[in-house]
Coordinates of C-alpha atoms in Angstrom, one line a residue:
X71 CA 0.0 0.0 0.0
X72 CA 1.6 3.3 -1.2
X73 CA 2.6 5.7 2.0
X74 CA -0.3 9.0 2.2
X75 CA 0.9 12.2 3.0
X76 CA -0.9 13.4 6.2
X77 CA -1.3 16.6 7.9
X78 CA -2.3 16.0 11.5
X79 CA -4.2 18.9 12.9
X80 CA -4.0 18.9 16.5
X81 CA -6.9 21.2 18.2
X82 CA -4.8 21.4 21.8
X83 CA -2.1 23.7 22.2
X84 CA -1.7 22.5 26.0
X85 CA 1.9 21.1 26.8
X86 CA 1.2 17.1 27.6
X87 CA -2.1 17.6 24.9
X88 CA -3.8 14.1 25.5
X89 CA -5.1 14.4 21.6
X90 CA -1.3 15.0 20.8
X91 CA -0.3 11.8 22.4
X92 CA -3.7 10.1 20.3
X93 CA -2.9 11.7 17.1
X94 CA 0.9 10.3 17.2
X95 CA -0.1 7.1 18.2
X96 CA -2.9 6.4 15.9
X97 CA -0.1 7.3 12.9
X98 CA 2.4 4.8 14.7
X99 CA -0.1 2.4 13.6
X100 CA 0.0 1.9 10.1
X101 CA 3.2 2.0 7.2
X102 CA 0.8 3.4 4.7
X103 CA 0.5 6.8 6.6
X104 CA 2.9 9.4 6.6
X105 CA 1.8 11.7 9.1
X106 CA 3.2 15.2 10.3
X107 CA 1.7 17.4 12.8
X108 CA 1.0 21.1 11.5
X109 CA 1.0 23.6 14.0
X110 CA -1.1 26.2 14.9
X111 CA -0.2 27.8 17.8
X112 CA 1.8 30.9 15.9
X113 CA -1.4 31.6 14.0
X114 CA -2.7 34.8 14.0
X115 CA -6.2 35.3 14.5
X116 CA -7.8 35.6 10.9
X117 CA -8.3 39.1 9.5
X118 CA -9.8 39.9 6.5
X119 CA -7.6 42.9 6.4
X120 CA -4.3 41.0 6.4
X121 CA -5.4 38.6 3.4
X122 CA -3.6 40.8 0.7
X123 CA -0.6 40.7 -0.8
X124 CA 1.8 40.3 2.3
X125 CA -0.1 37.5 4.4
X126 CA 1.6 37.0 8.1
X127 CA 4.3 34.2 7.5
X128 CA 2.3 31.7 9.6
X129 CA -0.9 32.0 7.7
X130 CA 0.9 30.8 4.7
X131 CA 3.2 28.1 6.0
X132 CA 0.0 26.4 7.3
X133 CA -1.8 26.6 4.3
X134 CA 1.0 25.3 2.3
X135 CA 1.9 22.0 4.5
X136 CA -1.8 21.6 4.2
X137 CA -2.3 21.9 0.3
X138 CA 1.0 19.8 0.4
X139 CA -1.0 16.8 1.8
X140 CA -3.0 14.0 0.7
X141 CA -5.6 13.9 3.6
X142 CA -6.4 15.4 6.7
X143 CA -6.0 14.3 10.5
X144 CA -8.7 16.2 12.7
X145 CA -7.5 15.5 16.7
X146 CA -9.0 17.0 18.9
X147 CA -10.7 18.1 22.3
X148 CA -14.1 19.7 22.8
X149 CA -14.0 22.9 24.5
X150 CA -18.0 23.8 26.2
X151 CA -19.7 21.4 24.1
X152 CA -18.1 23.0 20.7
X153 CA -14.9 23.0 18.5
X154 CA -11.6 24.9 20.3
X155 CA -11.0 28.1 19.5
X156 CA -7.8 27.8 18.5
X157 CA -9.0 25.0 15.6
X158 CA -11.4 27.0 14.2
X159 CA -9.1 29.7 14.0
X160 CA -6.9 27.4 12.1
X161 CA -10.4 26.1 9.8
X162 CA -10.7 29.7 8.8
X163 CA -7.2 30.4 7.9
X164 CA -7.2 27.8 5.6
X165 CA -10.0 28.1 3.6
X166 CA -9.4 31.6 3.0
X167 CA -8.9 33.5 0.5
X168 CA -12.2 32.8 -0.8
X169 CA -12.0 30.2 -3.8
X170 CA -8.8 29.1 -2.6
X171 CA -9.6 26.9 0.5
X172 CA -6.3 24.8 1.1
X173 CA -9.0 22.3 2.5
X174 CA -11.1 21.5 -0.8
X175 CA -11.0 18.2 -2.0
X176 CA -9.1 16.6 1.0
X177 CA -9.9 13.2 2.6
X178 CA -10.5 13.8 6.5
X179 CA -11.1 11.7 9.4
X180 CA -12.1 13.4 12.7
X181 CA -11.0 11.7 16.3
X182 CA -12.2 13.5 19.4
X183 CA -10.9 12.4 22.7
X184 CA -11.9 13.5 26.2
X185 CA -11.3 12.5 29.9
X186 CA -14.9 12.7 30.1
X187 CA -17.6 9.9 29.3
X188 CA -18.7 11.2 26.1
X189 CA -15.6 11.6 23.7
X190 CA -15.9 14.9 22.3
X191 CA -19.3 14.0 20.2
X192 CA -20.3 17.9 20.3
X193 CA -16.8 18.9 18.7
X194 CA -17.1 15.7 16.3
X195 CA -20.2 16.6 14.6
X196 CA -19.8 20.6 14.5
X197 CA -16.2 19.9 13.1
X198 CA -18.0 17.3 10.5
X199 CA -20.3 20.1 9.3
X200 CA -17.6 22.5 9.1
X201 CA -15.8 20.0 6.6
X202 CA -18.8 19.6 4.3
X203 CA -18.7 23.1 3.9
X204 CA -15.2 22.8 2.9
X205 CA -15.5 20.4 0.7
X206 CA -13.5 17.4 2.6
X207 CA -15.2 14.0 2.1
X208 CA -14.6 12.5 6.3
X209 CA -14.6 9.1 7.0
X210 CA -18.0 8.2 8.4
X211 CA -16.7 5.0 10.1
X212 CA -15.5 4.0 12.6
X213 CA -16.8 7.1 14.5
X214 CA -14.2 7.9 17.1
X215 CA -15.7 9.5 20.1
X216 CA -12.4 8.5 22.1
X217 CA -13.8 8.8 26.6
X218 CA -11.8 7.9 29.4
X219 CA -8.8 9.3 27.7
X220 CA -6.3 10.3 30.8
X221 CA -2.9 10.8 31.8
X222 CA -2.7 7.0 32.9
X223 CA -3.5 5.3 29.2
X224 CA 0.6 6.5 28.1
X225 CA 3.7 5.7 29.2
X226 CA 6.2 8.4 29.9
X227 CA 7.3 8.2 26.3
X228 CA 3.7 8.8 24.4
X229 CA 3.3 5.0 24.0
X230 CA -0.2 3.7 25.0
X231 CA -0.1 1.1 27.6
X232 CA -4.0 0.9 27.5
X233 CA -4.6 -2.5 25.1
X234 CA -8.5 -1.6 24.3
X235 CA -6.8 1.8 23.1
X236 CA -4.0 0.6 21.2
X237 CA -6.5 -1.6 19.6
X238 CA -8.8 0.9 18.8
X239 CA -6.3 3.5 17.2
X240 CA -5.0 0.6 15.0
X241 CA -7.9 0.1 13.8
X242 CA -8.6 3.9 13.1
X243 CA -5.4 4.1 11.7
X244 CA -6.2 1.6 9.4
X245 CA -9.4 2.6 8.1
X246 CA -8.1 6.0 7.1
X247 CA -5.1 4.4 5.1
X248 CA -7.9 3.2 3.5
X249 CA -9.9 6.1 2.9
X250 CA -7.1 8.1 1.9
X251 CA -6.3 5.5 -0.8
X252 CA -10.3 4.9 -2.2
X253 CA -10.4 8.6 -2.4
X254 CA -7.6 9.0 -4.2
X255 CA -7.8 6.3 -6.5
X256 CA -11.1 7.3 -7.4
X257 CA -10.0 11.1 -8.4
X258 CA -7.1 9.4 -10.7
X259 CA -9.3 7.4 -12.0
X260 CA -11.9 10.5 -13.1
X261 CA -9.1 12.9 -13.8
X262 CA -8.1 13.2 -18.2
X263 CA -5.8 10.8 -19.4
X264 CA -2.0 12.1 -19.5
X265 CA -2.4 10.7 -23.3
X266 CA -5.5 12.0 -24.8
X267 CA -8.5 10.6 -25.3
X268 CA -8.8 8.3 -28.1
X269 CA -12.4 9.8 -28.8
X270 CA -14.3 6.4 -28.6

């Protein structure tokens, strides 16, 4: 299976980030992805005003390693029921300028992992219908409402010590390889041929 070119958005900025730890682990999981974590910590807030000619440096660094991809890695925690602020920040950078959304056309998975009981399922679905506004086809399965996640499921170097976890990721991990690769298959297989049509 041919490697993927991921871009792992990580909605946590905390030092120690739980969904950091996730997001790295889930990767570790299969050969076919090759993931890298974009940060978004250094972003300014988005401005209409500063979408001109001389964009802030971090604006366009994210954008690029995200057009540079071949599928996107939501991970993330909810914040009151809702997406953080600091990701949608990041969503809005990206898919601006208008028309040029760095998003569009990207295979997505979203995992949402909380200590708490219910996994992030707010954040899940309003980041889901933020990405059908952008034009990413997600992964509708396996859902990955991730509870329980805590301190105590890694070891001191990030790896998870937690088997129902480990299990779980790899099995994420998997089914996006797989995603990735059926989506883009499908759009080679719709785009022109390199030689010309033959006009039959």
């Amino acid at each position: 299976m041919p490697n993927h070119k991921i871009a792992i958005v990580v909605g946590s900025i905390r030092t120690g980030s739980l969904n950091r730890k996730v997001a790295r682990a889930m990767c570790a999981h299969s050969d076919a992805l090759d993931c890298h974590i974009v940060e978004i910590a250094d972003l300014p807030m988005y401005d209409p005003n500063l979408d001109g000619a001389e964009q802030p440096e971090p604006w366009q660094r994210f954008r690029r390693e995200i057009a540079e991809a071949d599928g996107v890695l939501f991970v993330t925690p909810e914040y009151n029921r809702s997406i953080p602020g600091v990701l949608k920040n990041a969503i809005d950078v990206g898919s601006r300028p208008y028309g040029k959304s760095c998003f569009a056309k990207k295979p997505a998975a979203i995992v949402t992992a909380s200590p708490g009981a219910l996994g992030g399922f707010g954040c899940n679905h309003q980041l889901r219908q933020c990405c059908v506004f952008l034009d990413m086809p997600v992964m509708a399965q396996p859902e990955a409402y991730l509870g329980g996640v805590k301190d105590d499921k890694f070891g001191e170097d990030g790896s998870i010590t937690d088997p129902a976890l480990d299990k779980l990721l790899h099995s994420l991990g998997t089914a996006f390889a797989g995603w990735v690769g059926m989506i883009r298959a499908g759009r080679d297989a719709l785009a022109p041929d390199s030689a010309g049509s033959s006009g039959n």
